[in-house]
PDB file of C-alpha atoms in Angstrom:
ATOM      1  CA  UNK A1492       0.459  -1.976 -30.220  1.00 75.00           C
ATOM      2  CA  UNK A1493      -2.796  -4.104 -30.303  1.00 86.00           C
ATOM      3  CA  UNK A1494      -3.742  -2.783 -33.761  1.00 91.00           C
ATOM      4  CA  UNK A1495      -0.299  -3.799 -35.051  1.00 91.00           C
ATOM      5  CA  UNK A1496      -0.791  -7.419 -33.750  1.00 93.00           C
ATOM      6  CA  UNK A1497      -4.276  -7.562 -35.212  1.00 93.00           C
ATOM      7  CA  UNK A1498      -2.987  -6.395 -38.667  1.00 94.00           C
ATOM      8  CA  UNK A1499       0.030  -8.735 -38.487  1.00 95.00           C
ATOM      9  CA  UNK A1500      -2.339 -11.756 -37.427  1.00 94.00           C
ATOM     10  CA  UNK A1501      -4.735 -10.830 -40.491  1.00 95.00           C
ATOM     11  CA  UNK A1502      -2.052 -10.669 -42.912  1.00 95.00           C
ATOM     12  CA  UNK A1503      -0.428 -13.883 -41.722  1.00 95.00           C
ATOM     13  CA  UNK A1504      -3.995 -15.485 -42.065  1.00 95.00           C
ATOM     14  CA  UNK A1505      -4.448 -14.225 -45.567  1.00 94.00           C
ATOM     15  CA  UNK A1506      -0.988 -15.491 -46.715  1.00 94.00           C
ATOM     16  CA  UNK A1507      -1.802 -18.964 -45.116  1.00 93.00           C
ATOM     17  CA  UNK A1508      -4.969 -19.052 -47.013  1.00 92.00           C
ATOM     18  CA  UNK A1509      -3.667 -17.832 -50.318  1.00 91.00           C
ATOM     19  CA  UNK A1510      -0.738 -20.227 -50.196  1.00 93.00           C
ATOM     20  CA  UNK A1511      -2.662 -23.355 -49.430  1.00 93.00           C
ATOM     21  CA  UNK A1512      -3.745 -24.128 -52.912  1.00 93.00           C
ATOM     22  CA  UNK A1513      -0.150 -23.556 -54.034  1.00 93.00           C
ATOM     23  CA  UNK A1514       0.899 -26.316 -51.714  1.00 93.00           C
ATOM     24  CA  UNK A1515      -1.668 -28.684 -53.206  1.00 93.00           C
ATOM     25  CA  UNK A1516      -0.320 -27.959 -56.605  1.00 93.00           C
ATOM     26  CA  UNK A1517       3.092 -28.724 -55.508  1.00 94.00           C
ATOM     27  CA  UNK A1518       1.886 -32.027 -54.280  1.00 95.00           C
ATOM     28  CA  UNK A1519       0.046 -32.833 -57.579  1.00 94.00           C
ATOM     29  CA  UNK A1520       2.987 -31.895 -59.573  1.00 95.00           C
ATOM     30  CA  UNK A1521       5.356 -34.027 -57.511  1.00 95.00           C
ATOM     31  CA  UNK A1522       3.031 -37.022 -57.668  1.00 96.00           C
ATOM     32  CA  UNK A1523       2.801 -36.679 -61.385  1.00 96.00           C
ATOM     33  CA  UNK A1524       6.572 -36.343 -61.852  1.00 95.00           C
ATOM     34  CA  UNK A1525       7.036 -39.604 -59.881  1.00 96.00           C
ATOM     35  CA  UNK A1526       4.394 -41.272 -61.984  1.00 96.00           C
ATOM     36  CA  UNK A1527       6.144 -40.088 -65.294  1.00 95.00           C
ATOM     37  CA  UNK A1528       3.467 -37.567 -66.190  1.00 95.00           C
ATOM     38  CA  UNK A1529       3.589 -33.707 -66.428  1.00 93.00           C
ATOM     39  CA  UNK A1530       0.455 -33.046 -63.961  1.00 92.00           C
ATOM     40  CA  UNK A1531      -1.979 -30.164 -63.924  1.00 93.00           C
ATOM     41  CA  UNK A1532      -0.963 -26.554 -64.323  1.00 94.00           C
ATOM     42  CA  UNK A1533       0.355 -24.673 -61.326  1.00 92.00           C
ATOM     43  CA  UNK A1534      -2.870 -22.602 -61.008  1.00 92.00           C
ATOM     44  CA  UNK A1535      -5.357 -25.384 -61.288  1.00 93.00           C
ATOM     45  CA  UNK A1536      -6.233 -25.380 -57.638  1.00 93.00           C
ATOM     46  CA  UNK A1537      -7.030 -21.757 -57.665  1.00 93.00           C
ATOM     47  CA  UNK A1538      -9.089 -22.337 -60.785  1.00 94.00           C
ATOM     48  CA  UNK A1539     -10.966 -25.176 -58.840  1.00 94.00           C
ATOM     49  CA  UNK A1540     -11.571 -22.981 -55.842  1.00 93.00           C
ATOM     50  CA  UNK A1541     -12.978 -20.101 -58.019  1.00 94.00           C
ATOM     51  CA  UNK A1542     -15.191 -22.622 -59.874  1.00 95.00           C
ATOM     52  CA  UNK A1543     -16.493 -23.942 -56.559  1.00 93.00           C
ATOM     53  CA  UNK A1544     -17.239 -20.606 -54.961  1.00 92.00           C
ATOM     54  CA  UNK A1545     -19.295 -19.755 -58.233  1.00 94.00           C
ATOM     55  CA  UNK A1546     -21.471 -22.626 -57.845  1.00 92.00           C
ATOM     56  CA  UNK A1547     -24.922 -22.433 -56.276  1.00 86.00           C
ATOM     57  CA  UNK A1548     -27.158 -24.995 -54.780  1.00 82.00           C
ATOM     58  CA  UNK A1549     -29.386 -27.167 -57.028  1.00 83.00           C
ATOM     59  CA  UNK A1550     -32.638 -28.385 -55.617  1.00 82.00           C
ATOM     60  CA  UNK A1551     -35.483 -30.287 -57.170  1.00 84.00           C
ATOM     61  CA  UNK A1552     -38.779 -28.705 -57.879  1.00 85.00           C
ATOM     62  CA  UNK A1553     -40.573 -30.971 -55.641  1.00 86.00           C
ATOM     63  CA  UNK A1554     -38.293 -30.331 -52.641  1.00 82.00           C
ATOM     64  CA  UNK A1555     -40.023 -29.010 -49.427  1.00 83.00           C
ATOM     65  CA  UNK A1556     -38.728 -26.216 -47.165  1.00 82.00           C
ATOM     66  CA  UNK A1557     -37.697 -28.711 -44.498  1.00 85.00           C
ATOM     67  CA  UNK A1558     -35.301 -30.345 -47.002  1.00 82.00           C
ATOM     68  CA  UNK A1559     -33.689 -27.030 -47.823  1.00 78.00           C
ATOM     69  CA  UNK A1560     -33.367 -26.007 -44.067  1.00 82.00           C
ATOM     70  CA  UNK A1561     -31.319 -28.934 -43.230  1.00 77.00           C
ATOM     71  CA  UNK A1562     -27.624 -29.308 -43.550  1.00 68.00           C
TER      72      UNK A1562
END
């Protein structure tokens, strides 16, 4: 019984995380339609997330270890 709850909770979490960018796309499309434009494609927010996660940190060559250890 406890495993079923855990699996159900993880599945619900996955669905919420996967659907969140779709809601952003719906908002962008609605705002564009109200403004008389067509707006970005439906998958744009998923594309933006994929591009964001591929990015790495860029540091100057003169940066110290103290700088890279900070937030």
